[in-house]
Short mmCIF file of N, CA, C and O in Angstrom, two decimals:
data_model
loop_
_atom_site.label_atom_id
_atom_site.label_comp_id
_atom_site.label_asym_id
_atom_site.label_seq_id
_atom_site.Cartn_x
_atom_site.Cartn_y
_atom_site.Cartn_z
N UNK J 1 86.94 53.38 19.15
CA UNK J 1 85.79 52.83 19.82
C UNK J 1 84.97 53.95 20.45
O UNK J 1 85.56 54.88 21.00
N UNK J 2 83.68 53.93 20.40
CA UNK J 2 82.80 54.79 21.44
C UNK J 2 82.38 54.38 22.05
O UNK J 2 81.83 53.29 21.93
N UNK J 3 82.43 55.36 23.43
CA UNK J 3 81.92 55.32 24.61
C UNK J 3 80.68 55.83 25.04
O UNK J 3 80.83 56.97 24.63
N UNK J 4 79.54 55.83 25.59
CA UNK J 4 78.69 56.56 25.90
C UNK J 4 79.09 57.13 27.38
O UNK J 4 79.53 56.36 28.23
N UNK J 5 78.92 58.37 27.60
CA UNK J 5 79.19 59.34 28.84
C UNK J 5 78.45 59.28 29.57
O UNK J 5 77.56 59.94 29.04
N UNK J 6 77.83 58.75 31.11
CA UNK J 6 76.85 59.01 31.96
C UNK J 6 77.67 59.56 33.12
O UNK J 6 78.83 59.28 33.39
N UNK J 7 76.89 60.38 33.75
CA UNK J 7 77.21 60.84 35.34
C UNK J 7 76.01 61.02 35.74
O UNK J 7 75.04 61.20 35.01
N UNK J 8 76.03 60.99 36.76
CA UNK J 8 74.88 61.38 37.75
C UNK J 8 74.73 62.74 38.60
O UNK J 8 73.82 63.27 39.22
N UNK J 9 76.50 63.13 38.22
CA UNK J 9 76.41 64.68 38.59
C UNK J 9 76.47 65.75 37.60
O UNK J 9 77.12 66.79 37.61
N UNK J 10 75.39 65.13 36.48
CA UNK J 10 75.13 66.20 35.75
C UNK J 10 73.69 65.87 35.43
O UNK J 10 73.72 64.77 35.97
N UNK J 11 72.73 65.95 35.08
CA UNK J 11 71.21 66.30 34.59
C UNK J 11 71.52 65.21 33.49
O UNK J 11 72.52 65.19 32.78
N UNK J 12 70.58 64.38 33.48
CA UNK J 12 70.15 63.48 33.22
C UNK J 12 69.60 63.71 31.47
O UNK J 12 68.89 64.72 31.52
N UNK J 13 69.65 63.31 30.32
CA UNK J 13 69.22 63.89 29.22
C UNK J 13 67.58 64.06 28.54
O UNK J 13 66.91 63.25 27.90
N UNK J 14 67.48 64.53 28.68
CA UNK J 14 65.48 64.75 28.21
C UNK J 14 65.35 64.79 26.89
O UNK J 14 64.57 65.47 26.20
N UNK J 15 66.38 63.82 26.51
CA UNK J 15 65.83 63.49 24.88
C UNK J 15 66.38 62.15 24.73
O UNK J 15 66.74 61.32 25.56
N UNK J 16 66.36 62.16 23.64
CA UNK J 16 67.47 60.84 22.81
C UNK J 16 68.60 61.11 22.40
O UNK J 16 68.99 61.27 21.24
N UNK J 17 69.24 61.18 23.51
CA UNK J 17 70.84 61.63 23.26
C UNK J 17 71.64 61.15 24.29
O UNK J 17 71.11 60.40 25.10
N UNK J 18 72.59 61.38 24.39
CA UNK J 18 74.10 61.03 25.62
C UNK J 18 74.19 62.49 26.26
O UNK J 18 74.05 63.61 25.76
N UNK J 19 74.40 62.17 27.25
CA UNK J 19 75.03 63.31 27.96
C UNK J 19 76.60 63.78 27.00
O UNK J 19 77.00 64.85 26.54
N UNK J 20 77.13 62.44 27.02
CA UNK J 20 78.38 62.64 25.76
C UNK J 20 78.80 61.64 25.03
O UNK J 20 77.98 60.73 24.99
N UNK J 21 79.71 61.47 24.48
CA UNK J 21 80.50 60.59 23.67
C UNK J 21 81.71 60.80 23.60
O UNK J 21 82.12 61.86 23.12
N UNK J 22 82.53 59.85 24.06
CA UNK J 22 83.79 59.38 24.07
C UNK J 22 84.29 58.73 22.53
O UNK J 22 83.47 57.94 22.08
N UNK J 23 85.29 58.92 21.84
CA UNK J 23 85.77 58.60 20.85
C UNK J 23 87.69 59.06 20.65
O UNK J 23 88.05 60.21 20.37
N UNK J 24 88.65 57.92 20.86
CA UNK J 24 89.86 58.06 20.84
C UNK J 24 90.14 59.16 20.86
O UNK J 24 90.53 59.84 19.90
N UNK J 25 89.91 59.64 22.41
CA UNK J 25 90.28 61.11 23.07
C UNK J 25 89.58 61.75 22.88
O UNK J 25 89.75 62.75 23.57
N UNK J 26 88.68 61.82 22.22
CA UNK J 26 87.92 63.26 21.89
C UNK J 26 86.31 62.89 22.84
O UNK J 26 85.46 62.00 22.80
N UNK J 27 86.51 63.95 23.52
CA UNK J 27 84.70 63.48 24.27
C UNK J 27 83.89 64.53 24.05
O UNK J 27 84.04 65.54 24.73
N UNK J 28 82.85 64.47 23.02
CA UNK J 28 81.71 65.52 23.05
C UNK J 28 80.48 65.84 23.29
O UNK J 28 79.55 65.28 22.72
N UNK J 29 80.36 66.53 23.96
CA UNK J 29 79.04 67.04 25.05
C UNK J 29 77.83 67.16 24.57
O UNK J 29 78.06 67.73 23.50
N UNK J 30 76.91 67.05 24.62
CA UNK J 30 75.77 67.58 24.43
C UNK J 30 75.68 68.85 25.13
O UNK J 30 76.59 69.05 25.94
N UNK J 31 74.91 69.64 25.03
CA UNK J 31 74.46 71.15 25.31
C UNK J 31 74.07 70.71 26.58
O UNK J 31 73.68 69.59 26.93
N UNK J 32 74.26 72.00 27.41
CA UNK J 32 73.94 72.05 29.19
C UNK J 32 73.30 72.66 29.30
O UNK J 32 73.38 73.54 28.45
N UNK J 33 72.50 72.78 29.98
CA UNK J 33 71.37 74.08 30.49
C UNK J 33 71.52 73.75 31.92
O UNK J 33 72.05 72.83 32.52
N UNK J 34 70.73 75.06 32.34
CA UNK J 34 71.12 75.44 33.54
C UNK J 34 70.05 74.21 34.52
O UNK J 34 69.08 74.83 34.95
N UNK J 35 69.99 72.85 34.90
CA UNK J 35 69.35 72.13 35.32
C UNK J 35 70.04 71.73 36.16
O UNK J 35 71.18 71.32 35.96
N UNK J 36 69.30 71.80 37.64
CA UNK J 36 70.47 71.03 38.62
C UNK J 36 70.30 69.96 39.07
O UNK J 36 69.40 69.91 39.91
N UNK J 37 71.10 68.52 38.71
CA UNK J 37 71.44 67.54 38.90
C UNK J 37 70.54 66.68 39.82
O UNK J 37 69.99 65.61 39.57
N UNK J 38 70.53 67.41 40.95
CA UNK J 38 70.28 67.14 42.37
C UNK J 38 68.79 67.31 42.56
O UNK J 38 68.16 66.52 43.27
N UNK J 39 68.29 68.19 42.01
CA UNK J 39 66.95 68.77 42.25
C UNK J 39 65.87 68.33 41.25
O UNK J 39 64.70 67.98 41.44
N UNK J 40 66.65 68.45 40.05
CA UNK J 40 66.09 68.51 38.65
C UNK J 40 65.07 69.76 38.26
O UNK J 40 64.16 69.69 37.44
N UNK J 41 65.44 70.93 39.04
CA UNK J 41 64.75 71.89 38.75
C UNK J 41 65.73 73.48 38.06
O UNK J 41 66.69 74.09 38.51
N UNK J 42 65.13 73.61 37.15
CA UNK J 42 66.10 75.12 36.76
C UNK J 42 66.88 75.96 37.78
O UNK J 42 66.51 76.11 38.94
N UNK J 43 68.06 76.54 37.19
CA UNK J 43 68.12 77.54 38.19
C UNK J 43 68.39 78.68 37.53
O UNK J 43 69.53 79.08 37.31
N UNK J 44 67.57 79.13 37.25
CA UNK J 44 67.24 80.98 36.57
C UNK J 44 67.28 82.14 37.21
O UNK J 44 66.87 83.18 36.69
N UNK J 45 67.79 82.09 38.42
CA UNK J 45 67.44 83.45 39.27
C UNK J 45 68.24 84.35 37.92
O UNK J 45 67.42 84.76 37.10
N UNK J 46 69.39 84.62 37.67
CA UNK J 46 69.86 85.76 36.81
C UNK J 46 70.92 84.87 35.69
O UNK J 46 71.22 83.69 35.89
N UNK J 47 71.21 85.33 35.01
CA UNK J 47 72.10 84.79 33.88
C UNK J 47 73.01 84.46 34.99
O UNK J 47 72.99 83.24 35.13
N UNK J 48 73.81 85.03 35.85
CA UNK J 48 75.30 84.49 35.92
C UNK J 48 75.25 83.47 36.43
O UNK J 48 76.22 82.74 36.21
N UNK J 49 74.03 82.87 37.41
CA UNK J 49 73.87 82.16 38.25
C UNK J 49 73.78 80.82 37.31
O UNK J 49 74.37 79.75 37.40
N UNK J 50 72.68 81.35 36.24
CA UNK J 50 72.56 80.05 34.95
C UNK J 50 73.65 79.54 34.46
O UNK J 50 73.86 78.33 34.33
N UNK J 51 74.77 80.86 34.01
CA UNK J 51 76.00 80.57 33.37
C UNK J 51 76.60 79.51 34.15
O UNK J 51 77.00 78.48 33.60
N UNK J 52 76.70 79.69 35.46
CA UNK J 52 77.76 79.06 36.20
C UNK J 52 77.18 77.49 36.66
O UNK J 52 77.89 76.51 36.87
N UNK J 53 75.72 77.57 36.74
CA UNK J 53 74.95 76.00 36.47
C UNK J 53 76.04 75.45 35.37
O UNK J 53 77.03 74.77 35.63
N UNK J 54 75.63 75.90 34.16
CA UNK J 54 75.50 75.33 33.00
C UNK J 54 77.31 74.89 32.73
O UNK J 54 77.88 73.95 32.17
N UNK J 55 77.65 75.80 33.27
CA UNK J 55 79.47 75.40 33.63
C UNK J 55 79.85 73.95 34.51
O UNK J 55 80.61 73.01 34.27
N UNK J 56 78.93 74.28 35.61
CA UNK J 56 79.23 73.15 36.55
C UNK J 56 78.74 71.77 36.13
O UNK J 56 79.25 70.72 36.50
N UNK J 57 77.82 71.86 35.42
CA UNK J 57 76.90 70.63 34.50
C UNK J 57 78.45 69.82 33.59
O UNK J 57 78.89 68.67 33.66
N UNK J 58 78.88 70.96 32.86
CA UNK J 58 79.80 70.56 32.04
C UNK J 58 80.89 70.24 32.76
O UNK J 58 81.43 69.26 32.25
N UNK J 59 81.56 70.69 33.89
CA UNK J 59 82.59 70.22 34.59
C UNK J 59 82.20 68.44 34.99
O UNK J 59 82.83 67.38 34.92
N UNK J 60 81.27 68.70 35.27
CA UNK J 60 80.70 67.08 35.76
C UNK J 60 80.76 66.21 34.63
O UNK J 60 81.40 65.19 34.90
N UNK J 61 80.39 66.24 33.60
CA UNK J 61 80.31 65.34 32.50
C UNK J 61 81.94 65.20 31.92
O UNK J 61 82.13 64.31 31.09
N UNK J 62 83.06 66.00 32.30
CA UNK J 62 83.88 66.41 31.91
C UNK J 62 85.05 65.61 32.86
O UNK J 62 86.19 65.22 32.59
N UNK J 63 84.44 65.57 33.79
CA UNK J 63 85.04 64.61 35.29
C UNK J 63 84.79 63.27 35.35
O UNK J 63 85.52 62.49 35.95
N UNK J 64 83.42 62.83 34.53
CA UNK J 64 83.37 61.26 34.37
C UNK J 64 83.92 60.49 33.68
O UNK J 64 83.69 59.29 33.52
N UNK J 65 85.20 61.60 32.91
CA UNK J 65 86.18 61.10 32.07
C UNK J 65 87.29 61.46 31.79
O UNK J 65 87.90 61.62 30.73
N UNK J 66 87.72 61.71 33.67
CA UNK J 66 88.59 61.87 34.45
C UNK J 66 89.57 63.28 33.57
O UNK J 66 90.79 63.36 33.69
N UNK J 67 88.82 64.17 32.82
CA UNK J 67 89.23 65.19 32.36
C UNK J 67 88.42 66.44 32.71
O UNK J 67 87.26 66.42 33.13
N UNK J 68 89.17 67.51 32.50
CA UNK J 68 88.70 69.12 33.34
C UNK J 68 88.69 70.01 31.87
O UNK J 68 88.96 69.56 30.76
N UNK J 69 88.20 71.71 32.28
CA UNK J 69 88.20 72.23 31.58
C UNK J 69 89.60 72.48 30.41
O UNK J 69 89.58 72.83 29.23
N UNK J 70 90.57 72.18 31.19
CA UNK J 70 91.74 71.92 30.15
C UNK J 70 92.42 71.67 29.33
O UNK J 70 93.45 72.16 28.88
N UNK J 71 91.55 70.48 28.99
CA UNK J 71 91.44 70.03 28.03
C UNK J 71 90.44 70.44 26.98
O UNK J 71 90.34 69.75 25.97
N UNK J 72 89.85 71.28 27.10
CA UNK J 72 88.35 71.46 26.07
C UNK J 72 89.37 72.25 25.21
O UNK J 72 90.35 72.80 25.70
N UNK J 73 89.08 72.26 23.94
CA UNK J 73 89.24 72.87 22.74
C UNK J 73 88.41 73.49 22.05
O UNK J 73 88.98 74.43 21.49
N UNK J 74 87.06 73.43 21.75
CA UNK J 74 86.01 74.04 21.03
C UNK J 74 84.97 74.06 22.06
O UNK J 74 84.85 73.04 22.74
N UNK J 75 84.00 75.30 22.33
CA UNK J 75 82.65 75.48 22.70
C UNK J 75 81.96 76.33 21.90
O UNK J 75 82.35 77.35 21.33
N UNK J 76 80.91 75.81 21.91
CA UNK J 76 79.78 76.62 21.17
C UNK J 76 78.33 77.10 21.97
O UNK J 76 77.49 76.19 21.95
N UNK J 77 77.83 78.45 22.74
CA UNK J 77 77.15 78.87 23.17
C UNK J 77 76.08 79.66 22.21
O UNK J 77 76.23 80.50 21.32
N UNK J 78 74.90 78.99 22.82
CA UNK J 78 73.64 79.68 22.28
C UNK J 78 72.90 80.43 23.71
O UNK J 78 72.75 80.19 24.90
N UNK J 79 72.45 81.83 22.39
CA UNK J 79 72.20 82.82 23.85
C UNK J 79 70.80 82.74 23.28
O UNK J 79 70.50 82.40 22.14
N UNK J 80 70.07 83.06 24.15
CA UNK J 80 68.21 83.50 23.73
C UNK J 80 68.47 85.07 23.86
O UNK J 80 67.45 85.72 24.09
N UNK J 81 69.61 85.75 23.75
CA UNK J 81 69.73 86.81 23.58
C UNK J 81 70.91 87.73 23.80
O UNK J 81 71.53 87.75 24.87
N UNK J 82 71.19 88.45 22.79
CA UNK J 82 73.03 88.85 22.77
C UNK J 82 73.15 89.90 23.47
O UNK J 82 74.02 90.72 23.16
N UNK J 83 72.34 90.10 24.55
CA UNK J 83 72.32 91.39 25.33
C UNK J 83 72.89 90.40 26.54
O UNK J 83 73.66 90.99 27.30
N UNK J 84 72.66 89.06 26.83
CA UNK J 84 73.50 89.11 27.77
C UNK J 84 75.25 88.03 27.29
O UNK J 84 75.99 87.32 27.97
N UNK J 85 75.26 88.34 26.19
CA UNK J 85 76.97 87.96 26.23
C UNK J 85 78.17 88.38 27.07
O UNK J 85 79.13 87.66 27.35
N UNK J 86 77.96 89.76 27.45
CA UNK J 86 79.11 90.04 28.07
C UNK J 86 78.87 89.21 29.49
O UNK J 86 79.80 88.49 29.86
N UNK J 87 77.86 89.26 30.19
CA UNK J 87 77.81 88.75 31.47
C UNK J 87 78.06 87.24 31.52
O UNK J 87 78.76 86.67 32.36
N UNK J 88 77.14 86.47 30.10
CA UNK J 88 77.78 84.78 30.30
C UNK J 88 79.61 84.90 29.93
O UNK J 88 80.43 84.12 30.41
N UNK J 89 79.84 85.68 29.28
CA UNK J 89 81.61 85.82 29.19
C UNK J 89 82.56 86.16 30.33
O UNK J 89 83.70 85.71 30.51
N UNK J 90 81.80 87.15 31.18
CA UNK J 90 82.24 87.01 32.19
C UNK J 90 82.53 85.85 33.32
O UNK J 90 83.45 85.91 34.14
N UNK J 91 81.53 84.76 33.22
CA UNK J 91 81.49 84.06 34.09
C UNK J 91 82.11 82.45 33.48
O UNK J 91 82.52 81.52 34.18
N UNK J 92 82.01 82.52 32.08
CA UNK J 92 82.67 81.35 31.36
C UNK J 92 84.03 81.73 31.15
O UNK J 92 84.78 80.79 30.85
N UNK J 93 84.44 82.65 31.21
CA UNK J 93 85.85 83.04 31.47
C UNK J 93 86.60 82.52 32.58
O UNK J 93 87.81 82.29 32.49
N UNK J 94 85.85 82.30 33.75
CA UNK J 94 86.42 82.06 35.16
C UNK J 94 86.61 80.54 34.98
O UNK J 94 87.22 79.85 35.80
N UNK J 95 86.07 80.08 33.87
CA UNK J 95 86.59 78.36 34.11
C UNK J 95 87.67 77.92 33.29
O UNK J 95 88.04 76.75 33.46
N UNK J 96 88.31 78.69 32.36
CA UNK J 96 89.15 78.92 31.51
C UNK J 96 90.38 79.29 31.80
O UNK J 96 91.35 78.63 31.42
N UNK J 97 90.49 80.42 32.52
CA UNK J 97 92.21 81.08 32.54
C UNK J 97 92.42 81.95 31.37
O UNK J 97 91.63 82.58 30.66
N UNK J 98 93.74 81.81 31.35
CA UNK J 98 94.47 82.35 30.36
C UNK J 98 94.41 81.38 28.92
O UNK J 98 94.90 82.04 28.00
N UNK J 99 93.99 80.06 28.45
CA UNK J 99 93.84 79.44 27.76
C UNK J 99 92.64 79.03 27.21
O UNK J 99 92.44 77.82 27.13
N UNK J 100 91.68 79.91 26.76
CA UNK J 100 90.61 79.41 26.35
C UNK J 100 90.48 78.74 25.09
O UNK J 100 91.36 78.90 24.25
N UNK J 101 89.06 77.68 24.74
CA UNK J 101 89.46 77.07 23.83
C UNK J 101 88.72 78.12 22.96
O UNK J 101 88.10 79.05 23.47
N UNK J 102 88.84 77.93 21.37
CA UNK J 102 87.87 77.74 20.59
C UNK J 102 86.62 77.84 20.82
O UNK J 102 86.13 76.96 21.54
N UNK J 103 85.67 79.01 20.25
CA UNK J 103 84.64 78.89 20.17
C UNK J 103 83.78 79.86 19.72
O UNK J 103 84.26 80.98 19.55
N UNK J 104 82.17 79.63 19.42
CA UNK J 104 81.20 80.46 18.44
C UNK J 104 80.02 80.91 19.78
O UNK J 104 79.87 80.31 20.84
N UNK J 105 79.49 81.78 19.44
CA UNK J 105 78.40 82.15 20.38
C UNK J 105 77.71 82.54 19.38
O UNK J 105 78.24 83.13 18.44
N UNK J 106 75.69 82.14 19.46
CA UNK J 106 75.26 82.12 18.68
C UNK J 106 73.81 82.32 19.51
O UNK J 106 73.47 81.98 20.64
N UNK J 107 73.17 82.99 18.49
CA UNK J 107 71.51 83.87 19.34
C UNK J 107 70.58 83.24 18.25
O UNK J 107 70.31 83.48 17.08
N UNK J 108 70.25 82.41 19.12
CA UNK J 108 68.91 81.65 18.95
C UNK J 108 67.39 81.74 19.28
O UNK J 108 66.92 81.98 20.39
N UNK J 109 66.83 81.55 18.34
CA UNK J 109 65.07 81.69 18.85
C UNK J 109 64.82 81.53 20.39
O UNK J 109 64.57 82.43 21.19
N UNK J 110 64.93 80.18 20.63
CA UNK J 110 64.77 79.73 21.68
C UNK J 110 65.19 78.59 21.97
O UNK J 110 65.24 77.87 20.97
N UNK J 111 65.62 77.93 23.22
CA UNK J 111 65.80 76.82 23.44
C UNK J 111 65.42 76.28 24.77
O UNK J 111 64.82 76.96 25.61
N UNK J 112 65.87 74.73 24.97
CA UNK J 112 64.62 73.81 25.61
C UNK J 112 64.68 74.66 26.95
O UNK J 112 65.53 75.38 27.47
N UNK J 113 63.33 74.23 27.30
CA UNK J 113 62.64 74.71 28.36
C UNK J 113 62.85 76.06 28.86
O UNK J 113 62.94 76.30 30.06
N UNK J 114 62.95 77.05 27.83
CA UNK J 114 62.78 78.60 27.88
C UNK J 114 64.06 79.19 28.45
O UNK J 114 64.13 80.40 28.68
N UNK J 115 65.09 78.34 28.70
CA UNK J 115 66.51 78.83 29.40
C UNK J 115 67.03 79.90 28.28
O UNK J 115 66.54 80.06 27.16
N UNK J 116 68.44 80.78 28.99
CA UNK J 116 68.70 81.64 28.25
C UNK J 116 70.32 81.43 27.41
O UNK J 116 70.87 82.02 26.48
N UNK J 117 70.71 80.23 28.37
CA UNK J 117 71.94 79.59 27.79
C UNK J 117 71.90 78.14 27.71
O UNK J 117 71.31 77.44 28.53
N UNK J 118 72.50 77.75 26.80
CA UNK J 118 73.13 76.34 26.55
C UNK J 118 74.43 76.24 25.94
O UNK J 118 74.76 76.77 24.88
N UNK J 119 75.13 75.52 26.66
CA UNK J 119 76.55 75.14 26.12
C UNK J 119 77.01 73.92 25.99
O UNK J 119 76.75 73.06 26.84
N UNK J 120 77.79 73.66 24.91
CA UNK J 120 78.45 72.26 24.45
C UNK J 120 80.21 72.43 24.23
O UNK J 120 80.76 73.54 24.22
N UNK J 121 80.76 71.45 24.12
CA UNK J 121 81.85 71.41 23.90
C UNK J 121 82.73 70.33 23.53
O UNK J 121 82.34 69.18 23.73
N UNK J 122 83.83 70.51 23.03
CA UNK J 122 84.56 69.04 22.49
C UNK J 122 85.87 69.06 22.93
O UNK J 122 86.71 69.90 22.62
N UNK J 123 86.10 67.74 23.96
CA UNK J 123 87.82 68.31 24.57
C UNK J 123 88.16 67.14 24.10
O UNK J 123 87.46 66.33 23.51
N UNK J 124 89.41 67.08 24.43
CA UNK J 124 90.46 66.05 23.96
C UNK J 124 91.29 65.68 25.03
O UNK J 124 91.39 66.54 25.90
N UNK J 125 92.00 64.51 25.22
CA UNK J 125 93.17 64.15 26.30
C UNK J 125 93.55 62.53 25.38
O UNK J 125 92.68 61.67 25.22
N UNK J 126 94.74 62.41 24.97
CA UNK J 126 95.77 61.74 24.93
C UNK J 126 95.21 60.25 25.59
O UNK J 126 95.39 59.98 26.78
N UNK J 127 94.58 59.44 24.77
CA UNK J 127 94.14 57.77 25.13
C UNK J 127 95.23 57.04 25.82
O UNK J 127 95.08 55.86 26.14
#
C-alpha cells in the first residue's frame, strides 16, 4: 500500500510531488533544499549551513515516519558544483556515523531556486 508523507516540519513541496512516499517499508524522499520550514525562506549564508538545512529537512520527513537517519540506505546528492563536495561531506557525514548508506553525488546545471545542494533518499524499516 502507499502512503503519502506530509510534515509540517519540513518545507512544504513547490511542485507536484510528496514530500515522500511510503511503500511496505521503504519511504522515499523527494530532494531537500536548503528551505526553512518555519520561515519559508532559504538559508544560504555558506554551504555548510545549507548542507545541514537540507539534512534537517530530511530528518523531519524521516521522523513523520517515526524513522531516523538509520535507517536510510541510498542517497543521492546534486551539487551546482564539485568544488564544494568535500565541505557538504563533511557535514552529511555528521548525520551518519560509522554506517553510511549508499550513495551517488552528482554536479548539475542547476537546481530549483539557484540552491547549491539538494538531497534525496530511500530508507527502509521493517512494517
Amino acid at each position: 500500500m502507499k502512503t503519502t508523507v506530509h510534515t509540517d516540519k519540513a518545507p512544504a513541496a513547490i511542485g507536484p510531488y510528496s514530500q515522500a512516499i511510503l511503500v511496505n517499508g521503504f519511504l522515499y524522499t523527494s530532494g531537500q533544499i536548503a528551505l526553512n520550514p518555519e520561515s519559508g525562506e532559504l538559508e544560504l549564508d555558506n554551504i555548510e549551513s545549507e548542507t545541514n538545512r537540507v539534512m534537517q529537512n530530511l530528518q523531519a520527513v524521516l521522523e513523520a515516519v517515526e524513522m531516523d537517519f538509520s535507517h536510510v540506505i541510498k542517497t543521492t546528492i546534486y551539487l551546482s558544483d564539485m568544488a564544494f563536495y568535500a565541505q557538504v561531506n563533511e557535514q552529511y557525514a555528521k548525520y551518519f556515523g560509522e554506517h553510511p548508506p549508499a550513495r551517488e553525488a552528482v554536479h548539475v546545471a542547476g537546481l530549483p531556486k539557484g540552491v547549491n545542494v539538494e538531497i534525496s533518499c530511500v530508507a527502509f524499516k521493517q512494517p
